[in-house]
Protein backbone atom coordinates (compact mmCIF):
# COMPACT_ATOMS: atom_id res chain seq x y z
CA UNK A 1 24.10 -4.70 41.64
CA UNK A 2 21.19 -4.88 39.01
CA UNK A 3 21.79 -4.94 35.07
CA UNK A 4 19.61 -3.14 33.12
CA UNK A 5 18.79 -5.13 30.24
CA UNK A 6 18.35 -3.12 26.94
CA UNK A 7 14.69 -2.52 25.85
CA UNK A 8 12.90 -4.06 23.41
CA UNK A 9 13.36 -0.95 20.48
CA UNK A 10 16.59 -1.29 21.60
CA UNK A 11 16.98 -5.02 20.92
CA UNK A 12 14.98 -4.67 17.60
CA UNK A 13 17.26 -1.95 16.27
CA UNK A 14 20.34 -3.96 17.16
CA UNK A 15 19.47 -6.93 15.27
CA UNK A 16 18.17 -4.61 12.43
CA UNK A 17 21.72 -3.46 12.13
CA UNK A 18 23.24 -6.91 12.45
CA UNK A 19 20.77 -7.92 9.47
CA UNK A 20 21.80 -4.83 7.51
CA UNK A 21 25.48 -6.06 7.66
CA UNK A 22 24.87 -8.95 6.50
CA UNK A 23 22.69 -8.24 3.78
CA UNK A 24 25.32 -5.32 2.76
CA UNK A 25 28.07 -8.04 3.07
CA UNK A 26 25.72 -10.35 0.65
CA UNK A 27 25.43 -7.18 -1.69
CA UNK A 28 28.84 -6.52 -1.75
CA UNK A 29 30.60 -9.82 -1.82
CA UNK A 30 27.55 -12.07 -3.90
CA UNK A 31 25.21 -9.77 -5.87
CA UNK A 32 26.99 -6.87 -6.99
CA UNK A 33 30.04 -9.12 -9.01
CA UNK A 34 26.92 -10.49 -10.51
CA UNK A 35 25.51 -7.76 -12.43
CA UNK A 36 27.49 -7.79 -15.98
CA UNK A 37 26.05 -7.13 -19.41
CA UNK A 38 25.29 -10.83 -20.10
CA UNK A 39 23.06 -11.21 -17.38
CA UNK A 40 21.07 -8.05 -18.07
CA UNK A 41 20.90 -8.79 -22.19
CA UNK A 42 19.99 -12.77 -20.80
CA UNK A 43 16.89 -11.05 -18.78
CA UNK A 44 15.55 -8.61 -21.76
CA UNK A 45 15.80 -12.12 -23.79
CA UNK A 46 14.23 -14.15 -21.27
CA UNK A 47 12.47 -12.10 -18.58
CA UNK A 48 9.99 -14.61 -17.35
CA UNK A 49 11.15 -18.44 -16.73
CA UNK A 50 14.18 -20.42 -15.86
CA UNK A 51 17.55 -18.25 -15.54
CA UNK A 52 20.89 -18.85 -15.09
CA UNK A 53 22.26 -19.06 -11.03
CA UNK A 54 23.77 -15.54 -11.58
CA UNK A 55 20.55 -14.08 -13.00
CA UNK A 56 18.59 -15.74 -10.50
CA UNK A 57 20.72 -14.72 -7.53
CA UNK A 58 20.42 -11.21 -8.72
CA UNK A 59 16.79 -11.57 -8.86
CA UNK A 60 15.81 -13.28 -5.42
CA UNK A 61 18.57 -10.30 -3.79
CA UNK A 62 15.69 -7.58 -5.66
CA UNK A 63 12.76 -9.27 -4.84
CA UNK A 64 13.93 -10.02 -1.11
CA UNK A 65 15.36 -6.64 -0.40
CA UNK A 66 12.25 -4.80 -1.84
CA UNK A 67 10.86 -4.31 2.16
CA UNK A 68 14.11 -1.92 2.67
CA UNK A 69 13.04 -0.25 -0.85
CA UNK A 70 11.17 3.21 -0.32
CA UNK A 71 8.75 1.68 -3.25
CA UNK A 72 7.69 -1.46 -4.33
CA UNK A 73 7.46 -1.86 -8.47
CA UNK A 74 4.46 -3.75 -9.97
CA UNK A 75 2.89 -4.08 -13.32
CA UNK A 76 -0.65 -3.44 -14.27
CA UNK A 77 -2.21 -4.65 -17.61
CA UNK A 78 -4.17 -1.33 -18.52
CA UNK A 79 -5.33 -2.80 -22.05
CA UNK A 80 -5.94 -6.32 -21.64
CA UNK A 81 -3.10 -7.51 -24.24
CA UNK A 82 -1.87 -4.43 -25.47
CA UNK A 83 -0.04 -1.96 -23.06
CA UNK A 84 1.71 -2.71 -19.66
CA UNK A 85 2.90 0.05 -17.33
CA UNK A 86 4.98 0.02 -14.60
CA UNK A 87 3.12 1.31 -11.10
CA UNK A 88 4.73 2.30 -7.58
CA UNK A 89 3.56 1.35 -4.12
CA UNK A 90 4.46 3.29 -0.99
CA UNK A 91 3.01 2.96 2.30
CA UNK A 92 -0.53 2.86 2.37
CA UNK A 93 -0.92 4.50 -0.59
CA UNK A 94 -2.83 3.63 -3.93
CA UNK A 95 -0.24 2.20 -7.03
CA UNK A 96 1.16 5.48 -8.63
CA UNK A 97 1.50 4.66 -12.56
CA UNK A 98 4.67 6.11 -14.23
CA UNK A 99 4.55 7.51 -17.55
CA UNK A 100 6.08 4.58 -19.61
CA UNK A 101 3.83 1.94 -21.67
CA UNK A 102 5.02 -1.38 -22.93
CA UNK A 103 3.32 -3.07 -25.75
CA UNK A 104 4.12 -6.74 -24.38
CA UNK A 105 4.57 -7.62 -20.58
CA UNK A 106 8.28 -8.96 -21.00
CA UNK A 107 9.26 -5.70 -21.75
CA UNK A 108 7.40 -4.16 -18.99
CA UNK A 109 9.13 -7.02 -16.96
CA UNK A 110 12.43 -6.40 -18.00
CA UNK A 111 12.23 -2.38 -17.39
CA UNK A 112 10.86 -3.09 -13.74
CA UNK A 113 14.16 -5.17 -13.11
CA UNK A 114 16.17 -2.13 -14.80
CA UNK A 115 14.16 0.10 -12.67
CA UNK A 116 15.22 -2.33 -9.54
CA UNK A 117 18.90 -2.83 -10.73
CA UNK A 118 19.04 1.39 -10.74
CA UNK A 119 18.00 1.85 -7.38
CA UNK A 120 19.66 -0.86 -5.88
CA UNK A 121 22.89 1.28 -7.21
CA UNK A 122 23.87 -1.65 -9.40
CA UNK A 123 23.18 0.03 -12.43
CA UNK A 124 24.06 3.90 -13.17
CA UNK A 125 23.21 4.26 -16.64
C-alpha cells in the first residue's frame, strides 16, 4: 500500500489556513479589545514616535497584516512641506492618489491609520 502524500499547493494552502487562524485568533482575542477612543485620540496626538503597548500592538497587527490587505496605504509629499496625500498600491500597479490633502504629515499619518483601522473592520464610523 502506497500513501499519496499531499502536493505542494496543497501543503501551502494548508498552512495558509493554519496561519489565518491564528492571526484571526490574534485579531480577535489581542487587537480588536485594543481599539478604544483613547488609543485612537493618543495616535492623532502623537502619530509618529513612542506609543503606548496598546497603541503599538494595534500598529505592528496593521503594518504586519498589510500583505493580506487588497492595498497597501503610503504617503507622498506632493509640495515639499505643505500638502501630504494619502496614495494606494495594488499589485503591480503605479500608487493611485486619493482625493484628500493634509497640510502637515501627522495628519496624513494619522488618516492612513484611520484608513487601516476601517478596513481592518475595527473601526465603522
Amino acid at each position: 500500500m502506497s500513501t499519496v502524500l499531499p502536493s505542494l499547493d496543497e501543503q501551502n494552502a494548508r498552512e495558509h489556513a493554519v496561519y489565518r487562524q491564528v492571526e484571526n485568533h490574534i485579531f480577535e482575542t489581542e487587537i480588536k479589545p485594543r481599539v478604544r477612543p483613547e488609543i485612537i485620540e493618543e495616535h492623532r496626538r502623537h502619530p509618529i514616535g513612542k506609543h503606548s503597548d496598546d497603541l503599538e500592538r494595534v500598529l505592528t497587527y496593521l503594518r504586519r497584516c498589510h500583505l493580506e490587505m487588497t492595498g497597501k496605504y503610503i504617503l507622498v509629499c506632493t509640495k515639499p512641506h505643505e500638502e501630504w496625500r494619502i496614495a494606494m498600491i495594488r499589485d503591480d500597479l503605479p500608487p493611485q492618489l486619493l482625493d484628500e490633502a493634509f497640510p502637515d504629515r501627522y495628519e496624513a499619518e494619522h488618516a492612513v491609520f484611520l484608513k487601516r483601522l476601517r478596513d481592518a473592520g475595527l473601526l465603522t464610523e
